[in-house]
Short mmCIF file of C-alpha atoms and ligand atoms in Angstrom, two decimals:
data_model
loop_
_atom_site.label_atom_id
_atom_site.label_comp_id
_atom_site.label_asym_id
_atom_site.label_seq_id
_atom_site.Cartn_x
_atom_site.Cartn_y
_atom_site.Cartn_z
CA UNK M 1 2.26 -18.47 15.58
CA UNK M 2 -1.02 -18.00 17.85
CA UNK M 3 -4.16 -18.86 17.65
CA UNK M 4 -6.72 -16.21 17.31
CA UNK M 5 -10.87 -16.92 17.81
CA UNK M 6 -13.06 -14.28 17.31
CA UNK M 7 -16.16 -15.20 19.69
CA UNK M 8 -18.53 -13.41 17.75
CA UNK M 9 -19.00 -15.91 14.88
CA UNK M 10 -16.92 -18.55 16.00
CA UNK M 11 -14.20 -18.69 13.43
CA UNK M 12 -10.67 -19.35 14.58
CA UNK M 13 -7.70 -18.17 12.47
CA UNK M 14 -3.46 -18.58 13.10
CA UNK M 15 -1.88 -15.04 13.17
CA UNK M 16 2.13 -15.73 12.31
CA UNK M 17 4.21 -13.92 14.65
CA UNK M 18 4.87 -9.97 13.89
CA UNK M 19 1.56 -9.96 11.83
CA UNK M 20 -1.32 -8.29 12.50
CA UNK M 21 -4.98 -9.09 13.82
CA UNK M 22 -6.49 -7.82 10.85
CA UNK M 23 -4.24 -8.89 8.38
CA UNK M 24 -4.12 -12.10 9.48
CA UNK M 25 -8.21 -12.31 9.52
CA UNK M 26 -8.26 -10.88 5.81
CA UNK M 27 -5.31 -13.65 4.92
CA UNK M 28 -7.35 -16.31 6.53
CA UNK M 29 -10.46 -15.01 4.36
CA UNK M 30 -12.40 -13.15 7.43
CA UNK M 31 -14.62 -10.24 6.24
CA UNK M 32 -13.13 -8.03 9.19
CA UNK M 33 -14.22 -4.28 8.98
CA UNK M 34 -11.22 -1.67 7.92
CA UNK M 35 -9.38 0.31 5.65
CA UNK M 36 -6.66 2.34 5.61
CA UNK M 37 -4.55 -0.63 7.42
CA UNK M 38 -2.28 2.38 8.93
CA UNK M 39 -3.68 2.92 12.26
CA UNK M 40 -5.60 6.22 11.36
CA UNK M 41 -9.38 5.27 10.29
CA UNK M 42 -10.72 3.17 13.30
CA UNK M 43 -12.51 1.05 11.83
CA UNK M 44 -10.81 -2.28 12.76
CA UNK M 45 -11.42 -2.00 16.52
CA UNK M 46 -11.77 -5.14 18.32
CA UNK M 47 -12.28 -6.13 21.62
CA UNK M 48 -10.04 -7.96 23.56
CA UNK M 49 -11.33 -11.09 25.68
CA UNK M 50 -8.50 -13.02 26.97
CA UNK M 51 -4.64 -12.85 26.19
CA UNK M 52 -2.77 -9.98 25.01
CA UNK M 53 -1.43 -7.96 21.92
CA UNK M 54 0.69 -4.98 21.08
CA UNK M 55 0.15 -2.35 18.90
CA UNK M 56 3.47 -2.35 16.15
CA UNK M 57 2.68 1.53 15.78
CA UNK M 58 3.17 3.72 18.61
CA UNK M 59 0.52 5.81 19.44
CA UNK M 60 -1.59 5.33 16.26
CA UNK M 61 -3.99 8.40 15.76
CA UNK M 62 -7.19 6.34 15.80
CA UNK M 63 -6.48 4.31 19.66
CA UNK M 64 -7.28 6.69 22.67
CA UNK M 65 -7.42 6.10 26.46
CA UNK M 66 -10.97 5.36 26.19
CA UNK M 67 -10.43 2.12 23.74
CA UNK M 68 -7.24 1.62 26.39
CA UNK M 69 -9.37 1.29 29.37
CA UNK M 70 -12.34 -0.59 27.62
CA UNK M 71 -9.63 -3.09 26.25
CA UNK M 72 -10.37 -2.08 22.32
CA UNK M 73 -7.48 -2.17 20.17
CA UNK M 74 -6.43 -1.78 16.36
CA UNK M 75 -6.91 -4.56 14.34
CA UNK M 76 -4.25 -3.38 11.79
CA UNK M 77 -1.80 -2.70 14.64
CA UNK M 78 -2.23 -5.16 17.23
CA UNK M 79 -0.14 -8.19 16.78
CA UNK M 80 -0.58 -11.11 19.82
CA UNK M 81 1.37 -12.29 22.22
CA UNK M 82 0.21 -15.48 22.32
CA UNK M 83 -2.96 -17.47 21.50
CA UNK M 84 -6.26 -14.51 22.16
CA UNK M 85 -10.07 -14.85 22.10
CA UNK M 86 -11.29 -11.38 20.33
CA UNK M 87 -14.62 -10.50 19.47
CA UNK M 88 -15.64 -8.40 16.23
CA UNK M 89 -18.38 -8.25 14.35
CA UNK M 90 -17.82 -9.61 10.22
CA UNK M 91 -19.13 -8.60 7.57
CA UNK M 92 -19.44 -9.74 3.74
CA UNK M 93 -18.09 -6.89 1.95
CA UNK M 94 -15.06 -7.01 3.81
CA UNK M 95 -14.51 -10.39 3.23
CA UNK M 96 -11.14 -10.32 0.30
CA UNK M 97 -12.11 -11.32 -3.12
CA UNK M 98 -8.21 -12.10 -2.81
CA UNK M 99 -6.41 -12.81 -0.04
CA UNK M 100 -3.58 -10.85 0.67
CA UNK M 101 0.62 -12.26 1.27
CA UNK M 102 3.46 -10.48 1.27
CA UNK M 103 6.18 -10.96 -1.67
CA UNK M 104 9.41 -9.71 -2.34
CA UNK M 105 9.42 -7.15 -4.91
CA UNK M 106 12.08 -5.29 -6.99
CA UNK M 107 11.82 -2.08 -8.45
CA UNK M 108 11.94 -1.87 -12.52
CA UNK M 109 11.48 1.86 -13.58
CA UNK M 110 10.34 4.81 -12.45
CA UNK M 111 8.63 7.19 -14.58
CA UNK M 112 7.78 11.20 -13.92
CA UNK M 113 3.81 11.96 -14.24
CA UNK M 114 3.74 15.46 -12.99
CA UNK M 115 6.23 17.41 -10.73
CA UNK M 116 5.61 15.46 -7.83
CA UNK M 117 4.29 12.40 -8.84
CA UNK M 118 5.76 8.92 -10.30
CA UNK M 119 4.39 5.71 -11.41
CA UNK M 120 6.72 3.18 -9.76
CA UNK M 121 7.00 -0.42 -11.05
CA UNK M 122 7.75 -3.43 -9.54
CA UNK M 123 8.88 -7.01 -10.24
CA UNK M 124 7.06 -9.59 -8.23
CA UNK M 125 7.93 -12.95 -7.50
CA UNK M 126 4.16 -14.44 -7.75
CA UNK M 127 2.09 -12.53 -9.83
CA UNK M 128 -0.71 -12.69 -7.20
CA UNK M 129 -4.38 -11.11 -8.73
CA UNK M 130 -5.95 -7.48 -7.26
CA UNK M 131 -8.97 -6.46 -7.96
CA UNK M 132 -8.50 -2.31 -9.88
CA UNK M 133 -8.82 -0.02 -7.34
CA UNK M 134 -7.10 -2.24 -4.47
CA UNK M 135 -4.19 -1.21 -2.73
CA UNK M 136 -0.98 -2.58 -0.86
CA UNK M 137 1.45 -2.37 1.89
CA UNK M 138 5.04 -1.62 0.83
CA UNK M 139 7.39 -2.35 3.66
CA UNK M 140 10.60 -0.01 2.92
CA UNK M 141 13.54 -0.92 4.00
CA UNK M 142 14.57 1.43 7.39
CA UNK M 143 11.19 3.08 7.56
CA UNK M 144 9.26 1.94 10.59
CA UNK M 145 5.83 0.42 9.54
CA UNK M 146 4.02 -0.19 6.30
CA UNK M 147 2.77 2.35 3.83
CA UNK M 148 -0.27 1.99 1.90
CA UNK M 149 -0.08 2.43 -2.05
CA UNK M 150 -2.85 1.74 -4.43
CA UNK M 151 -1.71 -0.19 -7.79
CA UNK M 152 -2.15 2.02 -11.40
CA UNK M 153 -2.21 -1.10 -13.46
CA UNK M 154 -3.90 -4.04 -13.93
CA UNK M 155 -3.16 -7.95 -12.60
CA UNK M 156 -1.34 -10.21 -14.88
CA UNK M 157 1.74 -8.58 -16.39
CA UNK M 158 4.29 -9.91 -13.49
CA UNK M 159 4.51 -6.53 -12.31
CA UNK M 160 2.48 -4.22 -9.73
CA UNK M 161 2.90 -0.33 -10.32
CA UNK M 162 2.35 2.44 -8.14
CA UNK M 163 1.52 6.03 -8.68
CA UNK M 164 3.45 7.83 -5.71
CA UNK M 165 3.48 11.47 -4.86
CA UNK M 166 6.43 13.00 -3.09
CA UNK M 167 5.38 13.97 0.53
CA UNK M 168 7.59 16.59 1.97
CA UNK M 169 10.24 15.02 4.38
CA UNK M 170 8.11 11.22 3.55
CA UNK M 171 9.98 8.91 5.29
CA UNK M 172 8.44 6.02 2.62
CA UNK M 173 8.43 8.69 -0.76
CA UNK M 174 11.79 9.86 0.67
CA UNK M 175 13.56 6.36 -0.23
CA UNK M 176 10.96 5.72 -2.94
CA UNK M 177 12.49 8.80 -5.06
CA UNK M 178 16.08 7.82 -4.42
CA UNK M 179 15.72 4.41 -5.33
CA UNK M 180 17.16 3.28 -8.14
CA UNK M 181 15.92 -0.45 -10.27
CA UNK M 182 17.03 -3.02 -8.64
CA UNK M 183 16.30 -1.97 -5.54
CA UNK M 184 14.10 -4.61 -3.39
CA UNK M 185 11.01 -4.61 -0.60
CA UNK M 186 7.96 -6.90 0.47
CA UNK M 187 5.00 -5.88 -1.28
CA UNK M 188 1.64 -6.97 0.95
CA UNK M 189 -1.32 -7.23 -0.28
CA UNK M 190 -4.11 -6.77 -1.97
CA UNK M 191 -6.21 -4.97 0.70
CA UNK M 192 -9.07 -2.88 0.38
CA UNK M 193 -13.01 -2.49 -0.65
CA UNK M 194 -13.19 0.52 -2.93
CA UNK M 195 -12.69 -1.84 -5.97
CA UNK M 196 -14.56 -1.91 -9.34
CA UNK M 197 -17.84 -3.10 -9.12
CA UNK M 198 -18.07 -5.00 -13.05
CA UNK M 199 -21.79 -5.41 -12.18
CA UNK M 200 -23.57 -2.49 -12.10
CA UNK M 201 -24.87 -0.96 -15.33
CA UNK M 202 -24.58 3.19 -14.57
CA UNK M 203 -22.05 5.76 -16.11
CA UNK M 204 -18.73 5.54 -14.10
CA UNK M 205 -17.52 8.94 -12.03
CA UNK M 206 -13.71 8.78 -11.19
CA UNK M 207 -12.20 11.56 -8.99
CA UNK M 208 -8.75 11.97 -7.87
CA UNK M 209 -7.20 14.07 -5.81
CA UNK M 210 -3.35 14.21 -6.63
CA UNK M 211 -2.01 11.06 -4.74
CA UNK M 212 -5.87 9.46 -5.38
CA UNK M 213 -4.55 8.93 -9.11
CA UNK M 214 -3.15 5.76 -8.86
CA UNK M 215 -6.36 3.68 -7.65
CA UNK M 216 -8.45 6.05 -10.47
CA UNK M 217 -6.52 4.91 -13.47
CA UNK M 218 -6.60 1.12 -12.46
CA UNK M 219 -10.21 1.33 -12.12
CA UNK M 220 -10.42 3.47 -15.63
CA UNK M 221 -8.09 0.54 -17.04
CA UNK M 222 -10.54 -2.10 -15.31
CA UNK M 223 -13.28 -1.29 -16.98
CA UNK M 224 -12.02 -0.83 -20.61
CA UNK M 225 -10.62 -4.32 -20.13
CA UNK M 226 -13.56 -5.72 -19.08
CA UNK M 227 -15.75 -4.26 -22.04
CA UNK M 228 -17.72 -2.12 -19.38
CA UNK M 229 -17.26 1.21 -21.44
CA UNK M 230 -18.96 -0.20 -24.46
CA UNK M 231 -22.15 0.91 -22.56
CA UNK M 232 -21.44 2.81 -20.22
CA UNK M 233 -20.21 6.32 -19.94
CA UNK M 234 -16.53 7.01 -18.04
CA UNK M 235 -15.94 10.45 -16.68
CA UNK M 236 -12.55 11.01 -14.60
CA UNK M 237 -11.98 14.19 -12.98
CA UNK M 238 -8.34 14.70 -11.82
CA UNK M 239 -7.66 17.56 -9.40
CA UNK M 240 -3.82 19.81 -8.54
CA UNK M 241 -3.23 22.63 -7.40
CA UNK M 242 -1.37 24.51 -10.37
CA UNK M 243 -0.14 23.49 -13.37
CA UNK M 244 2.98 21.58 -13.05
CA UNK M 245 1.03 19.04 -11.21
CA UNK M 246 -1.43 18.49 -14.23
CA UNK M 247 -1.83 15.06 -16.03
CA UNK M 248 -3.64 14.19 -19.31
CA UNK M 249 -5.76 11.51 -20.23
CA UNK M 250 -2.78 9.60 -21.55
CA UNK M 251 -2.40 8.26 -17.71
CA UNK M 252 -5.84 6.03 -18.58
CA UNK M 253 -3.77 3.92 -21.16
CA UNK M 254 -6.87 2.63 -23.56
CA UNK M 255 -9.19 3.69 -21.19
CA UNK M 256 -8.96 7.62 -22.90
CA UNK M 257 -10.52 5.95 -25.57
CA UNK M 258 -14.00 5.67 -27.10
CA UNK M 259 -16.46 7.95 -24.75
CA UNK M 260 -14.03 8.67 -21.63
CA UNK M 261 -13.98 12.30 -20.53
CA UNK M 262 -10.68 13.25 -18.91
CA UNK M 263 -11.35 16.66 -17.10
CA UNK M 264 -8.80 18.25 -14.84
CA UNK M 265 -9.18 21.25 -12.51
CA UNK M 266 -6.70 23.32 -10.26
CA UNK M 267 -7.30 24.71 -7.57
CA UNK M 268 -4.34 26.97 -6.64
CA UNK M 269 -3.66 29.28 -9.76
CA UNK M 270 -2.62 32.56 -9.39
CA UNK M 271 -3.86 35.63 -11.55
CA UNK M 272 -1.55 35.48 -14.32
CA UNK M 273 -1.99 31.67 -14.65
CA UNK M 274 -2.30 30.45 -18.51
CA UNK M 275 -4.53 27.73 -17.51
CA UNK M 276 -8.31 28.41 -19.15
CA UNK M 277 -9.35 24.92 -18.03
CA UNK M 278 -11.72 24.61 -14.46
CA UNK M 279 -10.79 25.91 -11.52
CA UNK M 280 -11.82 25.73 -7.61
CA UNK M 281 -12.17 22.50 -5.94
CA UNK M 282 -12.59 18.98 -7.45
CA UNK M 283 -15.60 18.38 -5.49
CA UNK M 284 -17.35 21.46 -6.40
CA UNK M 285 -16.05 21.12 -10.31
CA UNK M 286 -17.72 17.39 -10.35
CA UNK M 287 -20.93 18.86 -8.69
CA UNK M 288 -21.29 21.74 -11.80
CA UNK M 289 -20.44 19.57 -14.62
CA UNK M 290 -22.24 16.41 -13.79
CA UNK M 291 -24.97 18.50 -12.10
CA UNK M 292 -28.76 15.81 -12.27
CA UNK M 293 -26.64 13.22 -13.75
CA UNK M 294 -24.07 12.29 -10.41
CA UNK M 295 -27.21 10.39 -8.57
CA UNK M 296 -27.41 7.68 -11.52
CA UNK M 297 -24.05 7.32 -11.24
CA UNK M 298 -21.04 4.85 -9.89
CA UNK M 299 -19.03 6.75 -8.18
CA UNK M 300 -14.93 6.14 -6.95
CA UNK M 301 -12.69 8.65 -5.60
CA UNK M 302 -9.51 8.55 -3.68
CA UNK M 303 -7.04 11.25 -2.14
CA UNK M 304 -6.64 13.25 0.68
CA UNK M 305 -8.93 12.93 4.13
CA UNK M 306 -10.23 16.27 3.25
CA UNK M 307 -11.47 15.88 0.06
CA UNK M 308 -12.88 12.72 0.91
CA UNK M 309 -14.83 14.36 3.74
CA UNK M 310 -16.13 16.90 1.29
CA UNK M 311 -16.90 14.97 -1.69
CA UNK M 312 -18.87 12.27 0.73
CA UNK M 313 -20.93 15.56 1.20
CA UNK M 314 -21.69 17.05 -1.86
CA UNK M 315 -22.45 13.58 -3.17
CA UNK M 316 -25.02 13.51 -0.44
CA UNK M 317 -26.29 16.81 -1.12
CA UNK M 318 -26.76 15.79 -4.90
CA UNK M 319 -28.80 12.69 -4.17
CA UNK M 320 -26.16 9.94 -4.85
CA UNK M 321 -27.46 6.74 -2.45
CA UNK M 322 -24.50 5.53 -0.21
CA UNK M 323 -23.78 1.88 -2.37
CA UNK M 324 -23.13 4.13 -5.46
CA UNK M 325 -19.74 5.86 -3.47
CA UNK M 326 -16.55 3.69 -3.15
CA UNK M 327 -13.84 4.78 -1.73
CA UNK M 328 -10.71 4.31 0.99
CA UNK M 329 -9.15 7.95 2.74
CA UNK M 330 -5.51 8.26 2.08
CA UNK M 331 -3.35 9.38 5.51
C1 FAD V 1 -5.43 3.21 1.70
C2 FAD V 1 -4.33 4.19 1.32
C3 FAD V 1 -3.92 4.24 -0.01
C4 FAD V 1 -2.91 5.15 -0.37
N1 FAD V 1 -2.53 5.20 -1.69
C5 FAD V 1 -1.60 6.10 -2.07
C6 FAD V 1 -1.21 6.20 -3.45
O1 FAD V 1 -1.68 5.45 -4.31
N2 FAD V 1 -0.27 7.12 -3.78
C7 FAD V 1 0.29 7.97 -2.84
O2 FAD V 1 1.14 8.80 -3.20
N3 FAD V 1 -0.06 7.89 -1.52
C8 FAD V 1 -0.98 6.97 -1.13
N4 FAD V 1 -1.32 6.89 0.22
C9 FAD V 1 -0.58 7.72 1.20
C10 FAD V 1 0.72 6.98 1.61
O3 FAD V 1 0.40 5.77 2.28
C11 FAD V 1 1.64 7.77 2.57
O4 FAD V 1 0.89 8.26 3.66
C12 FAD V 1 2.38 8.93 1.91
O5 FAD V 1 3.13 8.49 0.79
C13 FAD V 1 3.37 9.58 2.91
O6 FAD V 1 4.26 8.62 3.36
P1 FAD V 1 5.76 9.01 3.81
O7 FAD V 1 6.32 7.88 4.59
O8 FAD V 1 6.54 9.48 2.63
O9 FAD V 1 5.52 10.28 4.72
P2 FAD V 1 5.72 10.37 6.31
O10 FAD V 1 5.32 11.79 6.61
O11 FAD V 1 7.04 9.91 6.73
O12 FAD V 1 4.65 9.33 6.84
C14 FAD V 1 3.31 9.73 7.01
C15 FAD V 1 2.39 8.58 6.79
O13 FAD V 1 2.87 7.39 7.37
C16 FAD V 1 1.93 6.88 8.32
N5 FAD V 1 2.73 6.26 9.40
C17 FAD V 1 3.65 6.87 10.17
N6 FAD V 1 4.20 5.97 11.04
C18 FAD V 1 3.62 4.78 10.78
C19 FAD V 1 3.75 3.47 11.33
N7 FAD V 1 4.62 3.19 12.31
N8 FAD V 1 2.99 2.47 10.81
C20 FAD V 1 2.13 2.72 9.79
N9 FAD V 1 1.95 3.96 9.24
C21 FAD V 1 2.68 4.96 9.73
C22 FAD V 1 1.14 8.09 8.76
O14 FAD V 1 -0.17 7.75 9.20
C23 FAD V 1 1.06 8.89 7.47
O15 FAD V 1 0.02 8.41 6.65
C24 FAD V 1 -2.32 6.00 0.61
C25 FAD V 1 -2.74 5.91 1.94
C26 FAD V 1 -3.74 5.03 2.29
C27 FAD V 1 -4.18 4.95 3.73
S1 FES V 2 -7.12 2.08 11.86
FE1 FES V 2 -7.04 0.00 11.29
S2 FES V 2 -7.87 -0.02 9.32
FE2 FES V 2 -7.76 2.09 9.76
#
C-alpha cells in the first residue's frame, strides 16, 4: 500500500498495491479528470513530483516521449512503487457519485440481441449502486488488462448486465462468447461521467452506435424509472450497418413505452436491401429528424471514437451548448 498526495489541493489518498493512480483517487472519492480508464483518451495525465510508478499497460496509445521526458504519466495506468507526491488538477464533476471496488462476479445468462451483440449478466456478490449510463472494468481471466463495459440495466436486482459486441479476434469478447454460466471474474466499478442527469427538464436524445447500446438502454431504463418521461420526450436512435445487426425498441424494457421513439438507421445496405427504414450515418439521421429541436435537448451517445468525433460536431453545428452532450468514447 503507498501513500499518494496530490500537491495541488492537498488531499492524500492510499493506492493498494497493483491499483492504479486514478482508480485509487476515484475509490478514495477524488474528482480526478478521465474516462475511458484504458490508457487511450489522455485525460488522466498527472505529473510526477517525487517517487515512482509504472504503467500496467505497455505502451498505452495516449503516453508519448514528450509526457516521458516531462515526467507525465497515465493516471489509469500508472500504479506506484512506493509512497509518490503527484500533482493534478480536480474537479467536481469527476468526483464519483459512487465509489468504485472491485467484486467477484459470475456469469448467469447470455442472451443474443443482434448478430454480434449479447446482453451478458452477472451475479455479484454486493449489489453495489451505478448511476444509468456508468460503466465498469471486467478483469477476464488470461487477458492482460481491464476492459471497459457499460451496464444495460439498472442497480438493485443483484445482478449487473452488459451489452457486448463481438470484436473480431477480441481478446476480452473472445472469452466473453465462449463462456458459459458459471463462469467467474472481478467486476470494477462504477466509473464514468456520462450518466443521467434526473435534473434537467428538456426532451432526452439517446444515440448508439452498435457497441454504444448498452449505456443507451440503461439511461432509457433510468429515466422511465425515475418518472422523467412523464414530461419529457425520449427519442433513441440506434445505428448498424445492415440488417442483421438491427434491434427494436423491445431492448428499452418499459422505457418503449408511453412517448419513446425508437428509430434505427443502417448505414451499410446494399441495393437490393429490404430495409425501407433510414439510412446513412447516425449522426447525420439524428441531425434530419430532430432538425431545430436537438439544441433544447439532453443529449447522450456512446460508441465508436469516430462517431463520437462526428456527432460532437454536428451537435455543434446545430447549436446544442456543450453541458447538454454526455458522453465517454469507446476504444
Ligand atoms: C468507456 C468504455 C465503455 C465501453 N463500453 C462497451 C460496451 O458497453 N459494449 C461493448 O461491446 N464495448 C464497450 N467498450 C469497448 C470494449 O472495452 C473493448 O474495447 C472491446 O470489447 C474489444 O475488446 P477485446 O478485448 O475483445 O478486443 P481486443 O482487440 O483484444 O482489445 C482491444 C481493446 O482493448 C484495449 N486494451 C488492449 N490492451 C490493453 C491493456 N493492457 N489494458 C487495458 N486495455 C487494453 C484496447 O485499447 C482496445 O480498446 C467500451 C470501451 C470504453 C473505453
Ligand atoms: S487514458 Fe486514462 S482515462 Fe483515458
Amino acid at each position: 500500500m503507498a501513500q499518494i498526495k496530490n500537491e495541488r489541493g492537498g488531499a492524500t489518498f492510499r493506492c493498494e498495491s497493483g491499483d492504479t493512480i486514478l482508480r485509487a483517487a476515484l475509490r478514495a472519492g477524488i474528482g480526478m479528470p478521465y474516462s475511458c480508464n484504458t490508457g487511450s483518451c489522455g485525460n488522466c495525465r498527472f505529473e510526477l513530483l517525487e517517487g515512482s510508478v509504472r504503467h500496467l499497460r505497455k505502451d498505452p496509445p495516449a503516453w508519448s516521449e514528450r509526457d516521458l521526458k516531462r515526467n507525465r504519466w497515465l493516471g489509469c495506468q500508472a500504479s506506484p512503487d512506493g509512497d509518490c507526491r503527484v500533482k493534478f488538477r480536480t474537479m467536481d464533476e469527476y468526483e464519483p457519485p459512487v465509489r468504485p471496488a472491485p467484486r467477484q462476479a459470475e456469469l448467469t445468462g447470455v442472451t443474443q440481441l443482434t448478430r454480434d451483440i449479447s446482453e451478458f449478466s452477472f451475479r455479484v456478490d454486493d449489489d453495489l449502486d451505478f448511476r444509468p449510463g456508468q460503466y465498469a472494468l471486467l478483469h477476464v481471466p488470461g487477458v492482460e488488462g481491464p476492459r471497459a463495459y457499460s451496464m444495460s440495466n439498472l442497480p438493485g436486482d443483484g445482478e449487473w448486465r452488459f451489452m457486448i459486441k463481438a470484436a473480431p479476434d477480441g481478446a476480452a469478447t473472445g472469452w466473453l462468447f465462449d463462456a458459459a454460466p458459471g463462469a467467474t471474474l472481478t467486476i470494477d466499478g462504477p466509473y464514468g461521467t456520462a450518466f443521467l442527469k434526473p435534473d434537467s427538464p428538456r426532451d432526452i436524445v439517446l444515440l448508439a452506435g452498435g457497441s454504444g447500446l448498452s449505456p443507451m438502454v440503461s439511461i432509457a431504463r433510468g429515466a422511465a424509472a425515475a418518472g422523467l418521461l412523464e414530461d419529457r420526450a425520449l427519442h433513441v436512435f440506434y445505428g448498424g450497418r445492415d440488417i442483421p445487426d438491427l434491434c427494436d425498441a423491445s431492448v428499452l424494457g418499459p422505457a418503449a413505452a408511453g412517448k419513446a421513439r425508437f428509430i434505427a438507421a443502417l448505414s451499410d445496405t446494399g441495393p437490393d436491401s429490404d430495409w425501407d427504414g433510414p439510412t446513412g450515418y447516425l449522426h447525420d439521421v439524428v441531425a434530419d429528424d430532430m432538425a431545430d429541436r436537438l439544441k433544447d435537448c439532453e443529449i447522450y451517445f456512446a460508441g465508436p471514437a469516430v462517431m463520437s468525433s462526428e456527432v460532437q460536431k454536428m451537435a455543434h453545428e446545430a447549436g446544442v451548448p456543450s453541458n447538454q452532450l454526455h458522453f465517454d468514447e469507446f476504444y
